[in-house]
Structures are given as C-alpha cells and as structure tokens.
Amino acid sequence: MAIAAHASAMLWRWRHSPLHRRFSRWLGFNALITLACTLLLLLHFRSRPDPINPLLRGDSRHFKVARGTADQTWRTASREVISDSENPVMHDSGVVVLPNGVHMPRLGFGTAGLGGMTERATSWALQAGYRLLDSAQATEWYNEKAVGKAIRSSHIARDKLFIVSKLHPRHLGYEVTKQQFSTSLQDLGTSYLDLFLLHYPRCFPSICSNVKSAGSWQESWKALEELHDDLKIRAIGVSNFNEEELRELLGSARIKPSVVQRNSDPFSADVEIQAFCQKEGIQYMGYSSLGSQWLMRGYAINPVLNHPIIHSVAVAQACTSAQVILSWALLKGQVVVPRSSNQLRIIENLKAPQCNISRTQVAKIDALDGHVPRPP
C-alpha cells in the first residue's frame, strides 16, 4: 500500500510539473506535423497519373468497364483521337458487342493449318490468355477433336470462352447441317457454340472434290436459325459470302447474320465488304490477316510480313510486323484470329493492341491495298 501511495504521489508531481507541460506541447506539435505530411503525400500520389496501368486506376478519362452476362471484361472506351505521325491512334481492343448483344473478343486464336500441332498450339494460346478459338469442320485444314482436348485440359470455365465453328460446304442442307452441328459439339466437348458460320455458300471442286452437297446454303441457314432458337448457338453468320449473296441472305433471313468472315490483309483489304457490313450493322471478322493466303498462291516468302513498309512501321514502333498488321486490322474494326504453332509468336500476337500505330502509318498500310508485289 505504501509503495502504491508513493507511486501515485510521484505521478501527480510529474503531471503538474513545468517539464511535463513542455514535453506534452512538443509531442502534440510533432504529431500534428506527421499527420499533415501524411495527408500531403496521399494527395500527391492520388493526383499523379499512373505511368504503368491507368486501367487499374479506374480513370474514366481513359477507360470504362463493359459488363457482359458471362464474360465481364475491361475494354477501352470509344473515343476519337486526333493523331499525327508521332501520336498513336487509340482503339478498343477488348470485345465487340454483336447485333444480338453477345460479347465477342476482338482478338482470337485461329486453329487452321496447324496439323499435328493443333492441340499443343491451342493449349499455348489458352495459357497465354486467348479466349476466342476459331475452328471449323473442314478436316482438310482443321482438327476440332484436338481443339476440344486443349479446351478440356485447360480447365477454363466454358462461359469464359468464345468458341467458333463453321459448316463444311459439302454438308449444306437442312437435315445434314443439324447432324454435323451435333458432331462439332461432340468433337469440341461443349453443349453449345458461341458462333457458328456457313463456311462457303457452295461446294467448290477445289474444296469438295466430286462430292455434291445435299442442299443449299438457304436451307442450312434455316437450320442455323432453329439452332439459335433452341439456344444451341449464341450467334450465327457466314464466311466467304460475296456482296450479292449477303444481300440475298439479308433479304430472306428471319435472323440477321451477326458476323461475316472473309480474307483480309494489307494487299487485299476487302474494304467494300467491310463497308457493307458496317452499313448493315454486321461484325466483320478477318482471317489470314498476316498474309498466309499468298503462300498458297505461289509465293515462296510471305509478302505481307516481309514488306518494307510494314517492316519500317514495326521498327518505328518497336513491334513485330505481325503486331503492326493486327493492330491495323483492329483499327479497321475487325475481329482477327491469327494462328501460329510457335509459342513465342502466339504470345506476341496477343500483345498486338499495345502496338499503337499512328494515322500516318495506317495510311501507308492502307495504300498497299491492291498493290501486291510480283512473286519472286
């Protein structure tokens, strides 16, 4: 008890001493200074632009959120930017909303011509971050069973993927279209497709040999409309249709095509059909964007990837030639599906939206349309 009383007396004397008053004033002043500095630092960093990723900052001047049903994703806001040779043209590289409201990735992975590498290359693509896979029933160029294996081994949720297939022209006709559609579902290991296209309007000899299709594309389109009604397909469209055929389709279809897929590259840009699709509210989807079609026409070297103008833009922007071409196509509003069996190039192609080419550079590439160099 004596010790407690003594301690209490000592504490009372300290609290009422001049030294205690001076110490308290000093401590309070320093706390105030510390608080003020902390607030100034917070205001400073809040007002600074993020040099790495403004998207994560949620700055509405640069980006906005596009919310879909099954595929929530970030994408850049639509905007028009005045640009010259030193200022990049900005473009939306995330998703496009199809006429029926379905969200479709603008940059996907093509699976044609991969042969025995189909499963491995598709797995690499999924690991890299691709979510749109473009396939078809034509076993001459595609292997949907291998694509299905890659999908299953990825363990990616089905609603995070956008799977495309196409009807082989030898299977044109109402009944056979539905039968072959079921085969694609089985091979790809899915219960529905995000997009299903008629691959060609007719069966050309070079594609079908001597096989004659059972019916017409008009009958097949009716089957696609019914599959769409049954929620087996989220969106339907056509591939390799010319303008006359597209006009006929639009005049007779109960459900309007959401997508038209055609060959487009800097030497064969297909600007007329792109303009037609834009006018009709149809999404244009380019294939062989990197010029692989020219290798099938007698060229020993790809004239697109090796053109000096493409190369000069790539050097100026510190990009690959493939990234320059894909960025150019994206700026034209296309959905693109580059293919590769090289893991490094698969990753590089996915980064094409980061290659911000200028309006002047876009104009130089535009000028290549129709001016194909002669094969060596």
mmCIF file of C-alpha atoms in Angstrom:
data_model
loop_
_atom_site.group_PDB
_atom_site.id
_atom_site.type_symbol
_atom_site.label_atom_id
_atom_site.label_comp_id
_atom_site.label_asym_id
_atom_site.label_seq_id
_atom_site.Cartn_x
_atom_site.Cartn_y
_atom_site.Cartn_z
ATOM 1 C CA MET A 1 0.000 0.000 0.000
ATOM 2 C CA ALA A 2 2.868 2.359 0.856
ATOM 3 C CA ILE A 3 4.518 1.709 -2.494
ATOM 4 C CA ALA A 4 1.285 2.392 -4.392
ATOM 5 C CA ALA A 5 0.746 5.643 -2.470
ATOM 6 C CA HIS A 6 4.318 6.734 -3.196
ATOM 7 C CA ALA A 7 3.944 5.974 -6.945
ATOM 8 C CA SER A 8 0.675 7.885 -7.074
ATOM 9 C CA ALA A 9 2.298 10.915 -5.489
ATOM 10 C CA MET A 10 5.208 10.812 -7.933
ATOM 11 C CA LEU A 11 2.833 10.649 -10.923
ATOM 12 C CA TRP A 12 0.835 13.644 -9.594
ATOM 13 C CA ARG A 13 4.002 15.713 -9.211
ATOM 14 C CA TRP A 14 5.132 14.824 -12.817
ATOM 15 C CA ARG A 15 1.792 15.741 -14.396
ATOM 16 C CA HIS A 16 1.835 19.171 -12.675
ATOM 17 C CA SER A 17 5.498 19.960 -13.312
ATOM 18 C CA PRO A 18 6.716 22.534 -15.985
ATOM 19 C CA LEU A 19 8.774 19.776 -17.677
ATOM 20 C CA HIS A 20 5.642 17.684 -18.314
ATOM 21 C CA ARG A 21 3.853 20.675 -19.873
ATOM 22 C CA ARG A 22 6.770 21.374 -22.252
ATOM 23 C CA PHE A 23 7.034 17.680 -23.230
ATOM 24 C CA SER A 24 3.286 17.457 -23.971
ATOM 25 C CA ARG A 25 3.382 20.554 -26.199
ATOM 26 C CA TRP A 26 6.387 19.130 -28.117
ATOM 27 C CA LEU A 27 4.717 15.741 -28.597
ATOM 28 C CA GLY A 28 1.458 17.285 -29.827
ATOM 29 C CA PHE A 29 3.253 19.556 -32.296
ATOM 30 C CA ASN A 30 5.172 16.621 -33.846
ATOM 31 C CA ALA A 31 2.029 14.529 -34.154
ATOM 32 C CA LEU A 32 0.353 17.388 -35.985
ATOM 33 C CA ILE A 33 3.316 17.757 -38.381
ATOM 34 C CA THR A 34 3.330 13.998 -39.076
ATOM 35 C CA LEU A 35 -0.394 13.983 -39.826
ATOM 36 C CA ALA A 36 -0.069 16.962 -42.176
ATOM 37 C CA CYS A 37 2.809 15.342 -44.109
ATOM 38 C CA THR A 38 0.854 12.117 -44.463
ATOM 39 C CA LEU A 39 -2.144 13.951 -45.891
ATOM 40 C CA LEU A 40 0.056 15.864 -48.376
ATOM 41 C CA LEU A 41 1.666 12.627 -49.586
ATOM 42 C CA LEU A 42 -1.724 10.983 -50.089
ATOM 43 C CA LEU A 43 -2.985 13.944 -52.114
ATOM 44 C CA HIS A 44 0.201 13.932 -54.197
ATOM 45 C CA PHE A 45 0.001 10.277 -55.196
ATOM 46 C CA ARG A 46 -3.756 10.433 -55.802
ATOM 47 C CA SER A 47 -3.289 13.227 -58.361
ATOM 48 C CA ARG A 48 -0.350 11.606 -60.168
ATOM 49 C CA PRO A 49 -1.117 9.699 -63.415
ATOM 50 C CA ASP A 50 -0.291 6.021 -63.213
ATOM 51 C CA PRO A 51 2.605 5.507 -65.683
ATOM 52 C CA ILE A 52 2.066 1.764 -65.759
ATOM 53 C CA ASN A 53 -1.596 0.945 -65.922
ATOM 54 C CA PRO A 54 -4.297 3.633 -65.894
ATOM 55 C CA LEU A 55 -6.856 0.842 -66.339
ATOM 56 C CA LEU A 56 -6.296 -0.413 -62.802
ATOM 57 C CA ARG A 57 -6.760 3.126 -61.525
ATOM 58 C CA GLY A 58 -10.289 3.253 -62.917
ATOM 59 C CA ASP A 59 -9.695 6.645 -64.568
ATOM 60 C CA SER A 60 -12.829 7.368 -66.611
ATOM 61 C CA ARG A 61 -10.873 9.697 -68.885
ATOM 62 C CA HIS A 62 -9.132 6.665 -70.338
ATOM 63 C CA PHE A 63 -11.152 3.548 -69.624
ATOM 64 C CA LYS A 64 -14.540 2.195 -68.689
ATOM 65 C CA VAL A 65 -15.954 -1.189 -67.679
ATOM 66 C CA ALA A 66 -18.019 -3.216 -70.124
ATOM 67 C CA ARG A 67 -20.207 -5.638 -68.226
ATOM 68 C CA GLY A 68 -21.454 -8.699 -70.085
ATOM 69 C CA THR A 69 -23.533 -11.614 -68.924
ATOM 70 C CA ALA A 70 -20.955 -14.385 -68.923
ATOM 71 C CA ASP A 71 -17.845 -12.503 -69.943
ATOM 72 C CA GLN A 72 -17.164 -9.488 -67.723
ATOM 73 C CA THR A 73 -14.136 -7.768 -69.153
ATOM 74 C CA TRP A 74 -12.306 -4.497 -69.235
ATOM 75 C CA ARG A 75 -12.198 -2.615 -72.517
ATOM 76 C CA THR A 76 -11.210 0.819 -73.624
ATOM 77 C CA ALA A 77 -13.905 3.422 -74.103
ATOM 78 C CA SER A 78 -14.840 4.513 -77.614
ATOM 79 C CA ARG A 79 -13.191 7.777 -78.413
ATOM 80 C CA GLU A 80 -11.794 9.737 -81.302
ATOM 81 C CA VAL A 81 -8.200 10.881 -81.048
ATOM 82 C CA ILE A 82 -6.580 13.400 -83.365
ATOM 83 C CA SER A 83 -3.205 11.940 -84.235
ATOM 84 C CA ASP A 84 -0.167 12.543 -86.357
ATOM 85 C CA SER A 85 2.920 10.515 -87.116
ATOM 86 C CA GLU A 86 4.130 10.721 -83.510
ATOM 87 C CA ASN A 87 0.868 10.275 -81.619
ATOM 88 C CA PRO A 88 -0.747 6.813 -81.528
ATOM 89 C CA VAL A 89 -4.269 6.130 -82.674
ATOM 90 C CA MET A 90 -6.223 4.657 -79.773
ATOM 91 C CA HIS A 91 -8.600 1.768 -80.373
ATOM 92 C CA ASP A 92 -10.819 -0.628 -78.492
ATOM 93 C CA SER A 93 -9.026 -3.965 -78.388
ATOM 94 C CA GLY A 94 -11.147 -5.889 -75.905
ATOM 95 C CA VAL A 95 -14.576 -7.018 -77.014
ATOM 96 C CA VAL A 96 -17.204 -6.122 -79.568
ATOM 97 C CA VAL A 97 -20.923 -6.332 -78.936
ATOM 98 C CA LEU A 98 -22.643 -8.248 -81.742
ATOM 99 C CA PRO A 99 -26.045 -7.092 -83.086
ATOM 100 C CA ASN A 100 -27.839 -9.567 -80.809
ATOM 101 C CA GLY A 101 -25.992 -8.345 -77.704
ATOM 102 C CA VAL A 102 -23.438 -11.168 -77.467
ATOM 103 C CA HIS A 103 -19.954 -10.043 -76.383
ATOM 104 C CA MET A 104 -17.202 -11.336 -78.700
ATOM 105 C CA PRO A 105 -13.441 -10.954 -78.143
ATOM 106 C CA ARG A 106 -11.813 -8.918 -80.915
ATOM 107 C CA LEU A 107 -8.538 -10.861 -80.889
ATOM 108 C CA GLY A 108 -8.692 -14.640 -81.021
ATOM 109 C CA PHE A 109 -6.655 -17.672 -81.995
ATOM 110 C CA GLY A 110 -7.056 -19.370 -85.374
ATOM 111 C CA THR A 111 -6.632 -23.143 -85.468
ATOM 112 C CA ALA A 112 -6.439 -23.745 -89.250
ATOM 113 C CA GLY A 113 -3.431 -25.447 -90.785
ATOM 114 C CA LEU A 114 -1.784 -26.461 -87.509
ATOM 115 C CA GLY A 115 -1.820 -30.182 -88.279
ATOM 116 C CA GLY A 116 -0.299 -32.298 -85.530
ATOM 117 C CA MET A 117 0.435 -29.155 -83.504
ATOM 118 C CA THR A 118 -3.233 -28.224 -83.121
ATOM 119 C CA GLU A 119 -3.719 -29.413 -79.546
ATOM 120 C CA ARG A 120 -0.390 -28.098 -78.264
ATOM 121 C CA ALA A 121 -0.658 -24.718 -80.022
ATOM 122 C CA THR A 122 -4.238 -24.254 -78.832
ATOM 123 C CA SER A 123 -3.157 -25.077 -75.268
ATOM 124 C CA TRP A 124 -0.384 -22.480 -75.528
ATOM 125 C CA ALA A 125 -2.911 -19.939 -76.770
ATOM 126 C CA LEU A 126 -5.272 -20.581 -73.863
ATOM 127 C CA GLN A 127 -2.377 -20.371 -71.393
ATOM 128 C CA ALA A 128 -1.323 -17.054 -72.947
ATOM 129 C CA GLY A 129 -4.808 -15.596 -72.447
ATOM 130 C CA TYR A 130 -6.700 -16.116 -75.707
ATOM 131 C CA ARG A 131 -10.384 -16.765 -75.122
ATOM 132 C CA LEU A 132 -11.737 -16.824 -78.692
ATOM 133 C CA LEU A 133 -10.956 -20.017 -80.633
ATOM 134 C CA ASP A 134 -11.751 -20.151 -84.353
ATOM 135 C CA SER A 135 -12.277 -23.651 -85.727
ATOM 136 C CA ALA A 136 -14.265 -25.442 -88.458
ATOM 137 C CA GLN A 137 -15.486 -28.843 -89.623
ATOM 138 C CA ALA A 138 -13.193 -28.900 -92.674
ATOM 139 C CA THR A 139 -10.733 -31.633 -91.727
ATOM 140 C CA GLU A 140 -8.554 -30.576 -94.657
ATOM 141 C CA TRP A 141 -7.396 -27.646 -92.503
ATOM 142 C CA TYR A 142 -8.863 -28.084 -89.013
ATOM 143 C CA ASN A 143 -8.930 -30.653 -86.198
ATOM 144 C CA GLU A 144 -11.827 -29.955 -83.843
ATOM 145 C CA LYS A 145 -11.129 -33.038 -81.718
ATOM 146 C CA ALA A 146 -7.655 -31.677 -80.929
ATOM 147 C CA VAL A 147 -9.112 -28.253 -80.139
ATOM 148 C CA GLY A 148 -11.605 -29.940 -77.800
ATOM 149 C CA LYS A 149 -8.795 -31.755 -75.984
ATOM 150 C CA ALA A 150 -6.937 -28.486 -75.459
ATOM 151 C CA ILE A 151 -10.087 -26.866 -74.077
ATOM 152 C CA ARG A 152 -10.698 -29.693 -71.631
ATOM 153 C CA SER A 153 -7.087 -29.776 -70.423
ATOM 154 C CA SER A 154 -7.123 -26.006 -69.835
ATOM 155 C CA HIS A 155 -9.818 -26.312 -67.125
ATOM 156 C CA ILE A 156 -11.089 -22.859 -68.153
ATOM 157 C CA ALA A 157 -14.785 -22.360 -67.414
ATOM 158 C CA ARG A 158 -16.896 -22.733 -70.552
ATOM 159 C CA ASP A 159 -18.579 -19.353 -70.138
ATOM 160 C CA LYS A 160 -15.155 -17.680 -70.268
ATOM 161 C CA LEU A 161 -14.522 -18.999 -73.796
ATOM 162 C CA PHE A 162 -15.883 -17.946 -77.178
ATOM 163 C CA ILE A 163 -15.845 -20.982 -79.493
ATOM 164 C CA VAL A 164 -16.414 -20.636 -83.245
ATOM 165 C CA SER A 165 -17.038 -23.394 -85.777
ATOM 166 C CA LYS A 166 -18.069 -23.489 -89.434
ATOM 167 C CA LEU A 167 -20.150 -25.872 -91.529
ATOM 168 C CA HIS A 168 -18.273 -27.644 -94.317
ATOM 169 C CA PRO A 169 -19.916 -26.805 -97.683
ATOM 170 C CA ARG A 170 -20.277 -30.487 -98.504
ATOM 171 C CA HIS A 171 -22.838 -30.601 -95.670
ATOM 172 C CA LEU A 172 -25.112 -27.849 -96.961
ATOM 173 C CA GLY A 173 -28.781 -28.759 -96.477
ATOM 174 C CA TYR A 174 -31.276 -28.573 -93.638
ATOM 175 C CA GLU A 175 -31.028 -32.035 -92.039
ATOM 176 C CA VAL A 176 -27.317 -32.621 -92.611
ATOM 177 C CA THR A 177 -26.474 -29.195 -91.143
ATOM 178 C CA LYS A 178 -28.105 -30.154 -87.853
ATOM 179 C CA GLN A 179 -26.372 -33.526 -87.867
ATOM 180 C CA GLN A 180 -22.939 -32.027 -88.488
ATOM 181 C CA PHE A 181 -23.538 -29.333 -85.895
ATOM 182 C CA SER A 182 -24.012 -32.077 -83.299
ATOM 183 C CA THR A 183 -20.738 -33.633 -84.439
ATOM 184 C CA SER A 184 -18.917 -30.356 -83.816
ATOM 185 C CA LEU A 185 -20.395 -30.123 -80.330
ATOM 186 C CA GLN A 186 -19.172 -33.639 -79.583
ATOM 187 C CA ASP A 187 -15.683 -33.073 -81.016
ATOM 188 C CA LEU A 188 -15.231 -29.752 -79.219
ATOM 189 C CA GLY A 189 -16.672 -31.111 -75.975
ATOM 190 C CA THR A 190 -19.315 -28.441 -75.481
ATOM 191 C CA SER A 191 -23.098 -28.229 -75.287
ATOM 192 C CA TYR A 192 -23.349 -25.030 -77.347
ATOM 193 C CA LEU A 193 -21.327 -22.792 -79.675
ATOM 194 C CA ASP A 194 -20.845 -19.073 -79.345
ATOM 195 C CA LEU A 195 -20.736 -18.581 -83.114
ATOM 196 C CA PHE A 196 -21.498 -20.930 -85.996
ATOM 197 C CA LEU A 197 -20.873 -19.933 -89.619
ATOM 198 C CA LEU A 198 -21.635 -21.314 -93.047
ATOM 199 C CA HIS A 199 -18.075 -21.789 -94.301
ATOM 200 C CA TYR A 200 -18.876 -21.311 -98.006
ATOM 201 C CA PRO A 201 -22.052 -20.616 -99.981
ATOM 202 C CA ARG A 202 -21.464 -23.600 -102.238
ATOM 203 C CA CYS A 203 -19.256 -26.646 -102.686
ATOM 204 C CA PHE A 204 -16.396 -25.703 -104.998
ATOM 205 C CA PRO A 205 -14.492 -28.536 -106.741
ATOM 206 C CA SER A 206 -11.250 -27.498 -105.042
ATOM 207 C CA ILE A 207 -12.915 -27.946 -101.646
ATOM 208 C CA CYS A 208 -15.320 -30.822 -102.117
ATOM 209 C CA SER A 209 -13.701 -32.791 -104.983
ATOM 210 C CA ASN A 210 -16.564 -34.716 -106.605
ATOM 211 C CA VAL A 211 -18.849 -34.650 -103.559
ATOM 212 C CA LYS A 212 -22.133 -32.857 -104.125
ATOM 213 C CA SER A 213 -23.835 -31.180 -101.193
ATOM 214 C CA ALA A 214 -27.274 -32.422 -100.199
ATOM 215 C CA GLY A 215 -28.891 -28.991 -100.259
ATOM 216 C CA SER A 216 -28.364 -25.229 -100.429
ATOM 217 C CA TRP A 217 -26.999 -22.584 -98.097
ATOM 218 C CA GLN A 218 -30.533 -21.202 -97.797
ATOM 219 C CA GLU A 219 -31.678 -24.497 -96.265
ATOM 220 C CA SER A 220 -28.656 -24.561 -93.973
ATOM 221 C CA TRP A 221 -29.398 -21.026 -92.811
ATOM 222 C CA LYS A 222 -32.875 -22.105 -91.758
ATOM 223 C CA ALA A 223 -31.275 -24.883 -89.684
ATOM 224 C CA LEU A 224 -28.934 -22.340 -88.061
ATOM 225 C CA GLU A 225 -31.874 -20.102 -87.169
ATOM 226 C CA GLU A 226 -33.615 -23.004 -85.450
ATOM 227 C CA LEU A 227 -30.454 -23.987 -83.578
ATOM 228 C CA HIS A 228 -30.206 -20.385 -82.470
ATOM 229 C CA ASP A 229 -33.837 -20.501 -81.294
ATOM 230 C CA ASP A 230 -33.016 -23.654 -79.318
ATOM 231 C CA LEU A 231 -30.114 -21.833 -77.581
ATOM 232 C CA LYS A 232 -27.551 -24.177 -79.119
ATOM 233 C CA ILE A 233 -25.821 -21.238 -80.847
ATOM 234 C CA ARG A 234 -25.431 -17.749 -79.380
ATOM 235 C CA ALA A 235 -24.767 -16.054 -82.746
ATOM 236 C CA ILE A 236 -24.853 -17.130 -86.421
ATOM 237 C CA GLY A 237 -23.136 -15.853 -89.539
ATOM 238 C CA VAL A 238 -21.433 -16.689 -92.825
ATOM 239 C CA SER A 239 -17.937 -16.959 -94.243
ATOM 240 C CA ASN A 240 -16.680 -16.242 -97.786
ATOM 241 C CA PHE A 241 -20.036 -14.851 -98.994
ATOM 242 C CA ASN A 242 -19.817 -12.079 -101.598
ATOM 243 C CA GLU A 243 -21.957 -8.934 -101.547
ATOM 244 C CA GLU A 244 -24.645 -10.357 -103.805
ATOM 245 C CA GLU A 245 -25.015 -13.428 -101.607
ATOM 246 C CA LEU A 246 -25.049 -11.278 -98.479
ATOM 247 C CA ARG A 247 -27.839 -9.133 -99.913
ATOM 248 C CA GLU A 248 -29.850 -12.251 -100.712
ATOM 249 C CA LEU A 249 -29.304 -13.548 -97.185
ATOM 250 C CA LEU A 250 -30.396 -10.272 -95.607
ATOM 251 C CA GLY A 251 -33.488 -10.238 -97.791
ATOM 252 C CA SER A 252 -34.658 -13.699 -96.763
ATOM 253 C CA ALA A 253 -33.258 -14.357 -93.274
ATOM 254 C CA ARG A 254 -35.538 -14.441 -90.255
ATOM 255 C CA ILE A 255 -32.465 -13.913 -88.053
ATOM 256 C CA LYS A 256 -29.903 -11.458 -89.348
ATOM 257 C CA PRO A 257 -26.264 -12.681 -89.541
ATOM 258 C CA SER A 258 -24.158 -11.308 -86.696
ATOM 259 C CA VAL A 259 -20.772 -11.952 -88.321
ATOM 260 C CA VAL A 260 -19.265 -12.127 -91.816
ATOM 261 C CA GLN A 261 -15.828 -13.747 -92.016
ATOM 262 C CA ARG A 262 -13.609 -13.113 -95.040
ATOM 263 C CA ASN A 263 -9.964 -12.936 -96.013
ATOM 264 C CA SER A 264 -8.417 -9.521 -95.353
ATOM 265 C CA ASP A 265 -4.788 -8.372 -95.305
ATOM 266 C CA PRO A 266 -2.999 -5.146 -96.335
ATOM 267 C CA PHE A 267 -2.723 -6.242 -100.004
ATOM 268 C CA SER A 268 -6.322 -7.476 -100.160
ATOM 269 C CA ALA A 269 -8.126 -5.399 -97.547
ATOM 270 C CA ASP A 270 -11.688 -6.210 -98.695
ATOM 271 C CA VAL A 271 -12.774 -2.626 -97.990
ATOM 272 C CA GLU A 272 -16.023 -2.903 -99.981
ATOM 273 C CA ILE A 273 -17.394 -5.774 -97.912
ATOM 274 C CA GLN A 274 -16.156 -4.155 -94.710
ATOM 275 C CA ALA A 275 -18.092 -1.005 -95.638
ATOM 276 C CA PHE A 276 -21.162 -3.107 -96.495
ATOM 277 C CA CYS A 277 -21.008 -4.872 -93.122
ATOM 278 C CA GLN A 278 -20.625 -1.598 -91.264
ATOM 279 C CA LYS A 279 -23.649 -0.164 -93.063
ATOM 280 C CA GLU A 280 -25.752 -3.242 -92.275
ATOM 281 C CA GLY A 281 -24.608 -3.499 -88.661
ATOM 282 C CA ILE A 282 -22.738 -6.799 -89.155
ATOM 283 C CA GLN A 283 -19.417 -7.534 -87.491
ATOM 284 C CA TYR A 284 -16.566 -8.159 -89.957
ATOM 285 C CA MET A 285 -14.140 -10.928 -88.990
ATOM 286 C CA GLY A 286 -10.890 -11.208 -90.921
ATOM 287 C CA TYR A 287 -8.898 -14.373 -91.484
ATOM 288 C CA SER A 288 -5.352 -14.879 -92.822
ATOM 289 C CA SER A 289 -4.661 -11.298 -91.710
ATOM 290 C CA LEU A 290 -0.906 -11.955 -91.690
ATOM 291 C CA GLY A 291 -0.761 -12.921 -95.364
ATOM 292 C CA SER A 292 -0.674 -16.710 -95.262
ATOM 293 C CA GLN A 293 -3.071 -16.888 -98.234
ATOM 294 C CA TRP A 294 -0.319 -15.554 -100.518
ATOM 295 C CA LEU A 295 1.843 -18.582 -99.737
ATOM 296 C CA MET A 296 -0.980 -20.712 -101.185
ATOM 297 C CA ARG A 297 -0.880 -18.612 -104.369
ATOM 298 C CA GLY A 298 2.717 -19.310 -105.365
ATOM 299 C CA TYR A 299 4.728 -17.002 -103.116
ATOM 300 C CA ALA A 300 7.811 -18.585 -101.554
ATOM 301 C CA ILE A 301 8.040 -15.782 -98.957
ATOM 302 C CA ASN A 302 5.120 -14.088 -97.231
ATOM 303 C CA PRO A 303 4.869 -10.692 -98.994
ATOM 304 C CA VAL A 304 2.839 -9.139 -96.173
ATOM 305 C CA LEU A 305 5.128 -9.872 -93.236
ATOM 306 C CA ASN A 306 8.204 -9.040 -95.318
ATOM 307 C CA HIS A 307 7.045 -5.825 -96.985
ATOM 308 C CA PRO A 308 9.425 -2.878 -96.350
ATOM 309 C CA ILE A 309 6.614 -0.502 -95.295
ATOM 310 C CA ILE A 310 5.295 -2.986 -92.725
ATOM 311 C CA HIS A 311 8.867 -3.569 -91.536
ATOM 312 C CA SER A 312 9.594 0.174 -91.210
ATOM 313 C CA VAL A 313 6.463 0.734 -89.111
ATOM 314 C CA ALA A 314 7.401 -2.231 -86.918
ATOM 315 C CA VAL A 315 10.880 -0.789 -86.328
ATOM 316 C CA ALA A 316 9.497 2.681 -85.591
ATOM 317 C CA GLN A 317 7.005 1.344 -83.035
ATOM 318 C CA ALA A 318 9.281 -1.359 -81.582
ATOM 319 C CA CYS A 319 6.736 -4.021 -82.583
ATOM 320 C CA THR A 320 6.835 -7.140 -84.727
ATOM 321 C CA SER A 321 5.491 -6.979 -88.285
ATOM 322 C CA ALA A 322 2.639 -9.279 -87.236
ATOM 323 C CA GLN A 323 1.697 -6.944 -84.372
ATOM 324 C CA VAL A 324 1.624 -3.983 -86.780
ATOM 325 C CA ILE A 325 -0.749 -5.786 -89.174
ATOM 326 C CA LEU A 326 -3.048 -6.991 -86.403
ATOM 327 C CA SER A 327 -3.146 -3.519 -84.861
ATOM 328 C CA TRP A 328 -4.012 -2.076 -88.284
ATOM 329 C CA ALA A 329 -6.855 -4.603 -88.695
ATOM 330 C CA LEU A 330 -8.194 -3.871 -85.210
ATOM 331 C CA LEU A 331 -8.233 -0.170 -86.038
ATOM 332 C CA LYS A 332 -10.423 -1.033 -89.026
ATOM 333 C CA GLY A 333 -12.959 -2.554 -86.645
ATOM 334 C CA GLN A 334 -12.203 -6.171 -87.470
ATOM 335 C CA VAL A 335 -12.207 -9.236 -85.273
ATOM 336 C CA VAL A 336 -8.938 -11.056 -86.025
ATOM 337 C CA VAL A 337 -7.842 -14.665 -85.419
ATOM 338 C CA PRO A 338 -4.109 -15.050 -86.140
ATOM 339 C CA ARG A 339 -2.689 -18.545 -85.994
ATOM 340 C CA SER A 340 0.779 -19.853 -85.190
ATOM 341 C CA SER A 341 2.434 -23.035 -83.994
ATOM 342 C CA ASN A 342 5.257 -21.046 -82.367
ATOM 343 C CA GLN A 343 4.662 -20.341 -78.681
ATOM 344 C CA LEU A 344 6.588 -17.051 -78.680
ATOM 345 C CA ARG A 345 4.665 -15.705 -81.690
ATOM 346 C CA ILE A 346 1.366 -16.780 -80.112
ATOM 347 C CA ILE A 347 2.200 -14.622 -77.097
ATOM 348 C CA GLU A 348 3.475 -11.741 -79.261
ATOM 349 C CA ASN A 349 0.325 -11.669 -81.390
ATOM 350 C CA LEU A 350 -1.866 -11.339 -78.313
ATOM 351 C CA LYS A 351 0.044 -8.149 -77.438
ATOM 352 C CA ALA A 352 -0.777 -6.529 -80.801
ATOM 353 C CA PRO A 353 -3.197 -3.990 -79.255
ATOM 354 C CA GLN A 354 -0.210 -2.485 -77.439
ATOM 355 C CA CYS A 355 1.340 -1.605 -80.814
ATOM 356 C CA ASN A 356 -0.235 1.838 -81.238
ATOM 357 C CA ILE A 357 0.435 2.840 -84.830
ATOM 358 C CA SER A 358 -0.239 6.418 -85.977
ATOM 359 C CA ARG A 359 -2.723 7.682 -88.533
ATOM 360 C CA THR A 360 0.125 8.399 -90.924
ATOM 361 C CA GLN A 361 1.339 4.817 -90.586
ATOM 362 C CA VAL A 362 -2.198 3.488 -91.028
ATOM 363 C CA ALA A 363 -2.474 5.484 -94.271
ATOM 364 C CA LYS A 364 0.778 3.986 -95.555
ATOM 365 C CA ILE A 365 -0.537 0.474 -94.923
ATOM 366 C CA ASP A 366 -3.905 1.354 -96.469
ATOM 367 C CA ALA A 367 -2.089 2.383 -99.654
ATOM 368 C CA LEU A 368 -0.802 -1.189 -100.099
ATOM 369 C CA ASP A 369 -4.292 -2.469 -100.925
ATOM 370 C CA GLY A 370 -4.357 -3.844 -104.480
ATOM 371 C CA HIS A 371 -0.585 -3.470 -104.968
ATOM 372 C CA VAL A 372 0.699 -6.971 -104.438
ATOM 373 C CA PRO A 373 4.351 -7.404 -105.346
ATOM 374 C CA ARG A 374 5.052 -9.988 -108.025
ATOM 375 C CA PRO A 375 6.151 -13.366 -106.691
ATOM 376 C CA PRO A 376 9.915 -13.897 -106.972
#
